[in-house]
mmCIF file of C-alpha atoms and ligand atoms in Angstrom:
data_model
loop_
_atom_site.group_PDB
_atom_site.id
_atom_site.type_symbol
_atom_site.label_atom_id
_atom_site.label_comp_id
_atom_site.label_asym_id
_atom_site.label_seq_id
_atom_site.Cartn_x
_atom_site.Cartn_y
_atom_site.Cartn_z
ATOM 1 C CA MET A 1 102.766 14.040 -55.041
ATOM 2 C CA ALA A 2 105.856 16.291 -55.160
ATOM 3 C CA ILE A 3 109.198 13.719 -55.538
ATOM 4 C CA THR A 4 110.844 15.952 -52.225
ATOM 5 C CA PRO A 5 108.958 16.415 -49.493
ATOM 6 C CA PRO A 6 107.860 20.117 -49.138
ATOM 7 C CA GLU A 7 110.535 21.940 -46.706
ATOM 8 C CA ALA A 8 107.507 22.830 -44.138
ATOM 9 C CA ARG A 9 105.565 19.972 -42.984
ATOM 10 C CA LEU A 10 102.163 22.487 -42.661
ATOM 11 C CA TRP A 11 103.472 23.725 -46.436
ATOM 12 C CA TRP A 12 99.529 25.431 -46.838
ATOM 13 C CA LYS A 13 99.341 27.658 -44.158
ATOM 14 C CA GLU A 14 100.542 30.381 -45.673
ATOM 15 C CA PRO A 15 98.800 33.999 -45.682
ATOM 16 C CA VAL A 16 96.421 34.725 -48.084
ATOM 17 C CA ALA A 17 97.812 37.340 -50.811
ATOM 18 C CA LEU A 18 96.434 40.849 -50.166
ATOM 19 C CA GLY A 19 95.770 40.470 -54.629
ATOM 20 C CA GLU A 20 94.072 37.146 -53.686
ATOM 21 C CA ILE A 21 91.322 38.288 -51.155
ATOM 22 C CA ILE A 22 90.362 41.036 -53.538
ATOM 23 C CA TRP A 23 89.741 38.458 -56.474
ATOM 24 C CA ILE A 24 87.548 36.024 -54.692
ATOM 25 C CA ALA A 25 85.719 39.416 -52.976
ATOM 26 C CA ILE A 26 85.464 40.811 -56.782
ATOM 27 C CA ALA A 27 84.217 36.999 -57.781
ATOM 28 C CA PHE A 28 82.075 36.606 -54.916
ATOM 29 C CA LEU A 29 80.014 39.727 -55.173
ATOM 30 C CA TRP A 30 79.724 39.446 -58.863
ATOM 31 C CA GLY A 31 78.266 36.195 -58.056
ATOM 32 C CA LEU A 32 75.692 37.369 -55.889
ATOM 33 C CA PHE A 33 74.803 40.103 -57.842
ATOM 34 C CA MET A 34 73.933 38.011 -61.180
ATOM 35 C CA PHE A 35 72.059 35.818 -58.873
ATOM 36 C CA PHE A 36 69.848 38.357 -57.971
ATOM 37 C CA MET A 37 69.811 39.754 -61.644
ATOM 38 C CA MET A 38 68.639 36.264 -62.432
ATOM 39 C CA ILE A 39 65.734 37.316 -60.609
ATOM 40 C CA TRP A 40 64.790 40.237 -61.727
ATOM 41 C CA TRP A 41 65.244 39.447 -65.531
ATOM 42 C CA HIS A 42 62.570 36.787 -64.838
ATOM 43 C CA PHE A 43 60.500 39.947 -64.659
ATOM 44 C CA ASP A 44 61.973 42.326 -66.836
ATOM 45 C CA GLY A 45 63.882 40.641 -69.306
ATOM 46 C CA ARG A 46 63.242 40.174 -72.888
ATOM 47 C CA GLN A 47 63.432 37.001 -73.452
ATOM 48 C CA ASN A 48 61.500 35.202 -70.805
ATOM 49 C CA LEU A 49 61.308 32.030 -71.356
ATOM 50 C CA SER A 50 58.098 30.387 -70.409
ATOM 51 C CA THR A 51 57.533 28.679 -66.831
ATOM 52 C CA GLU A 52 54.013 27.267 -67.611
ATOM 53 C CA ALA A 53 54.225 23.341 -68.349
ATOM 54 C CA TYR A 54 51.871 20.671 -68.268
ATOM 55 C CA ARG A 55 52.210 17.138 -68.013
ATOM 56 C CA VAL A 56 51.147 14.922 -71.142
ATOM 57 C CA ASP A 57 51.277 11.938 -72.476
ATOM 58 C CA PRO A 58 53.843 11.893 -76.065
ATOM 59 C CA ALA A 59 51.382 9.872 -77.937
ATOM 60 C CA THR A 60 48.377 11.990 -76.808
ATOM 61 C CA TYR A 61 50.094 15.195 -77.904
ATOM 62 C CA GLY A 62 51.253 13.613 -80.769
ATOM 63 C CA GLN A 63 47.755 12.805 -81.982
ATOM 64 C CA LEU A 64 46.717 16.593 -80.672
ATOM 65 C CA VAL A 65 49.047 18.165 -82.951
ATOM 66 C CA GLU A 66 48.551 16.075 -85.619
ATOM 67 C CA ASP A 67 44.877 17.427 -85.457
ATOM 68 C CA TRP A 68 44.957 20.431 -85.081
ATOM 69 C CA ALA A 69 47.620 20.238 -87.946
ATOM 70 C CA GLU A 70 44.773 18.806 -90.211
ATOM 71 C CA GLN A 71 42.761 21.381 -89.216
ATOM 72 C CA HIS A 72 45.189 24.439 -90.434
ATOM 73 C CA THR A 73 47.207 23.251 -93.616
ATOM 74 C CA VAL A 74 47.391 25.449 -95.980
ATOM 75 C CA ARG A 75 49.873 23.942 -98.101
ATOM 76 C CA GLU A 76 52.576 21.777 -98.599
ATOM 77 C CA GLU A 77 56.579 23.253 -98.411
ATOM 78 C CA GLY A 78 57.452 22.174 -101.985
ATOM 79 C CA ASP A 79 57.531 18.904 -102.398
ATOM 80 C CA THR A 80 58.571 17.912 -98.863
ATOM 81 C CA GLY A 81 55.645 16.585 -97.341
ATOM 82 C CA PHE A 82 55.378 19.091 -94.905
ATOM 83 C CA PRO A 83 52.541 20.754 -93.898
ATOM 84 C CA VAL A 84 52.523 24.262 -93.534
ATOM 85 C CA VAL A 85 50.184 25.254 -90.402
ATOM 86 C CA ARG A 86 48.580 28.267 -90.110
ATOM 87 C CA PRO A 87 46.802 28.974 -87.028
ATOM 88 C CA GLU A 88 44.035 31.507 -86.249
ATOM 89 C CA SER A 89 45.733 34.282 -85.261
ATOM 90 C CA GLY A 90 46.240 35.003 -81.956
ATOM 91 C CA GLY A 91 45.771 31.373 -81.550
ATOM 92 C CA ASP A 92 47.035 27.869 -79.643
ATOM 93 C CA VAL A 93 50.049 26.808 -82.152
ATOM 94 C CA TYR A 94 51.513 23.459 -81.640
ATOM 95 C CA MET A 95 55.025 21.860 -82.678
ATOM 96 C CA TYR A 96 56.670 18.362 -81.680
ATOM 97 C CA GLY A 97 59.940 17.624 -81.572
ATOM 98 C CA ARG A 98 61.274 13.633 -82.806
ATOM 99 C CA LEU A 99 63.958 11.767 -83.785
ATOM 100 C CA TRP A 100 64.603 13.888 -86.548
ATOM 101 C CA GLU A 101 62.001 16.518 -87.109
ATOM 102 C CA TRP A 102 60.260 19.606 -86.167
ATOM 103 C CA TRP A 103 57.000 19.258 -87.153
ATOM 104 C CA PRO A 104 55.134 20.992 -88.936
ATOM 105 C CA ILE A 105 56.110 24.123 -90.241
ATOM 106 C CA LEU A 106 54.081 26.735 -88.605
ATOM 107 C CA GLU A 107 53.299 30.391 -90.180
ATOM 108 C CA LEU A 108 52.460 32.917 -88.023
ATOM 109 C CA GLU A 109 51.442 36.898 -88.281
ATOM 110 C CA LYS A 110 53.432 39.247 -87.148
ATOM 111 C CA ASP A 111 52.151 41.102 -84.353
ATOM 112 C CA GLN A 112 49.911 38.668 -83.141
ATOM 113 C CA THR A 113 50.595 37.018 -79.889
ATOM 114 C CA TYR A 114 50.291 33.146 -79.925
ATOM 115 C CA ARG A 115 50.659 30.258 -77.838
ATOM 116 C CA LEU A 116 53.394 28.085 -78.482
ATOM 117 C CA HIS A 117 53.045 24.611 -77.597
ATOM 118 C CA LEU A 118 56.310 22.376 -77.546
ATOM 119 C CA SER A 119 56.613 18.477 -76.725
ATOM 120 C CA SER A 120 58.264 15.727 -77.724
ATOM 121 C CA LEU A 121 57.359 12.557 -78.339
ATOM 122 C CA ASP A 122 60.550 10.782 -77.784
ATOM 123 C CA TYR A 123 63.796 12.224 -76.233
ATOM 124 C CA GLN A 124 64.881 14.949 -74.789
ATOM 125 C CA HIS A 125 65.644 18.130 -77.903
ATOM 126 C CA GLY A 126 66.436 21.507 -77.493
ATOM 127 C CA PHE A 127 64.418 23.612 -79.009
ATOM 128 C CA SER A 128 66.285 26.516 -80.846
ATOM 129 C CA LEU A 129 64.675 29.757 -82.987
ATOM 130 C CA GLN A 130 67.346 31.075 -85.412
ATOM 131 C CA PRO A 131 68.576 33.641 -85.862
ATOM 132 C CA VAL A 132 66.693 35.141 -83.081
ATOM 133 C CA ASN A 133 68.380 32.744 -80.495
ATOM 134 C CA ILE A 134 65.075 31.440 -78.175
ATOM 135 C CA ASN A 135 66.176 28.200 -76.877
ATOM 136 C CA ILE A 136 64.166 26.030 -74.311
ATOM 137 C CA GLN A 137 64.933 22.603 -73.860
ATOM 138 C CA VAL A 138 62.197 20.103 -74.967
ATOM 139 C CA HIS A 139 61.497 17.200 -72.712
ATOM 140 C CA PRO A 140 58.476 13.802 -73.851
ATOM 141 C CA GLY A 141 56.108 13.756 -70.987
ATOM 142 C CA TYR A 142 55.821 17.594 -70.543
ATOM 143 C CA GLU A 143 54.003 20.785 -72.895
ATOM 144 C CA MET A 144 55.738 23.796 -72.089
ATOM 145 C CA VAL A 145 53.681 26.747 -73.514
ATOM 146 C CA LEU A 146 55.352 29.801 -74.901
ATOM 147 C CA THR A 147 53.422 33.278 -75.370
ATOM 148 C CA ILE A 148 55.183 34.968 -78.464
ATOM 149 C CA THR A 149 54.361 37.422 -80.474
ATOM 150 C CA PRO A 150 56.180 37.753 -83.768
ATOM 151 C CA THR A 151 57.974 41.317 -84.105
ATOM 152 C CA GLN A 152 59.630 40.864 -87.823
ATOM 153 C CA THR A 153 58.395 38.772 -90.751
ATOM 154 C CA GLY A 154 60.768 36.386 -92.814
ATOM 155 C CA GLU A 155 62.040 32.710 -92.642
ATOM 156 C CA PHE A 156 62.847 31.499 -89.428
ATOM 157 C CA GLY A 157 64.793 27.816 -88.993
ATOM 158 C CA VAL A 158 64.230 25.875 -86.053
ATOM 159 C CA VAL A 159 67.441 23.658 -85.336
ATOM 160 C CA CYS A 160 68.265 20.899 -82.179
ATOM 161 C CA ASN A 161 71.087 22.107 -80.174
ATOM 162 C CA GLU A 162 70.399 18.678 -77.219
ATOM 163 C CA PHE A 163 72.249 15.985 -79.200
ATOM 164 C CA CYS A 164 69.654 13.444 -80.178
ATOM 165 C CA GLY A 165 71.382 10.520 -81.895
ATOM 166 C CA ILE A 166 72.894 10.065 -85.568
ATOM 167 C CA GLY A 167 70.299 12.277 -87.292
ATOM 168 C CA HIS A 168 70.244 15.670 -84.698
ATOM 169 C CA SER A 169 71.762 17.531 -87.037
ATOM 170 C CA THR A 170 69.593 17.224 -89.913
ATOM 171 C CA MET A 171 66.570 17.800 -87.279
ATOM 172 C CA ILE A 172 65.595 21.411 -88.861
ATOM 173 C CA GLY A 173 62.535 22.781 -88.866
ATOM 174 C CA ARG A 174 61.086 25.982 -90.112
ATOM 175 C CA MET A 175 58.910 29.000 -88.906
ATOM 176 C CA TYR A 176 57.532 31.588 -91.014
ATOM 177 C CA VAL A 177 56.219 35.052 -89.501
ATOM 178 C CA VAL A 178 54.452 37.526 -92.462
ATOM 179 C CA GLU A 179 52.298 40.587 -93.111
ATOM 180 C CA PRO A 180 49.020 40.128 -91.592
ATOM 181 C CA GLY A 181 46.548 38.673 -93.533
ATOM 182 C CA GLN A 182 49.424 38.109 -96.527
ATOM 183 C CA GLY A 183 51.128 34.477 -97.084
ATOM 184 C CA GLY A 184 48.838 31.178 -97.135
ATOM 185 C CA ALA A 185 48.128 28.823 -99.380
HETATM 186 CU CU1 CU B 201 66.913 16.914 -81.895
#
């Protein structure tokens, strides 16, 4: 509210300046362009994340991941008690998020294509693979399936980028990518 009333009663009835019209037009056209690029990138982007998802009961998913991990564990990570799990090359890979861990640690082979299954056992978490910056929302009740092909070897971190409580900042997982035939026990 102004301290003094404006001089003209219809104070907003001013012609729009040319500069403003041009900026609105540029912003509008850019918005339209990016809207269509979103669709384009879905088919031609270098980081096409999954549209593949299934309903799953969190407890069932947790059991499935633990059974699978037990069959494919190759070693323990230091003295942390975390299993390092190595799937068949080119096979299905499972990981879950929960308060406050990504479980288990995965070991994949370079240039093999895997189907990575992700879900949460409790709340919403954010899977963020670092430093390559691949991000996906992880919800309880939904199993997301990503088709991935690691192209570089090394150690990758999985951080949670969806605030999930007091231990959120400690929710860090790990993924190894090794040359075919290497790694293991
Ligand atoms: Cu989290």
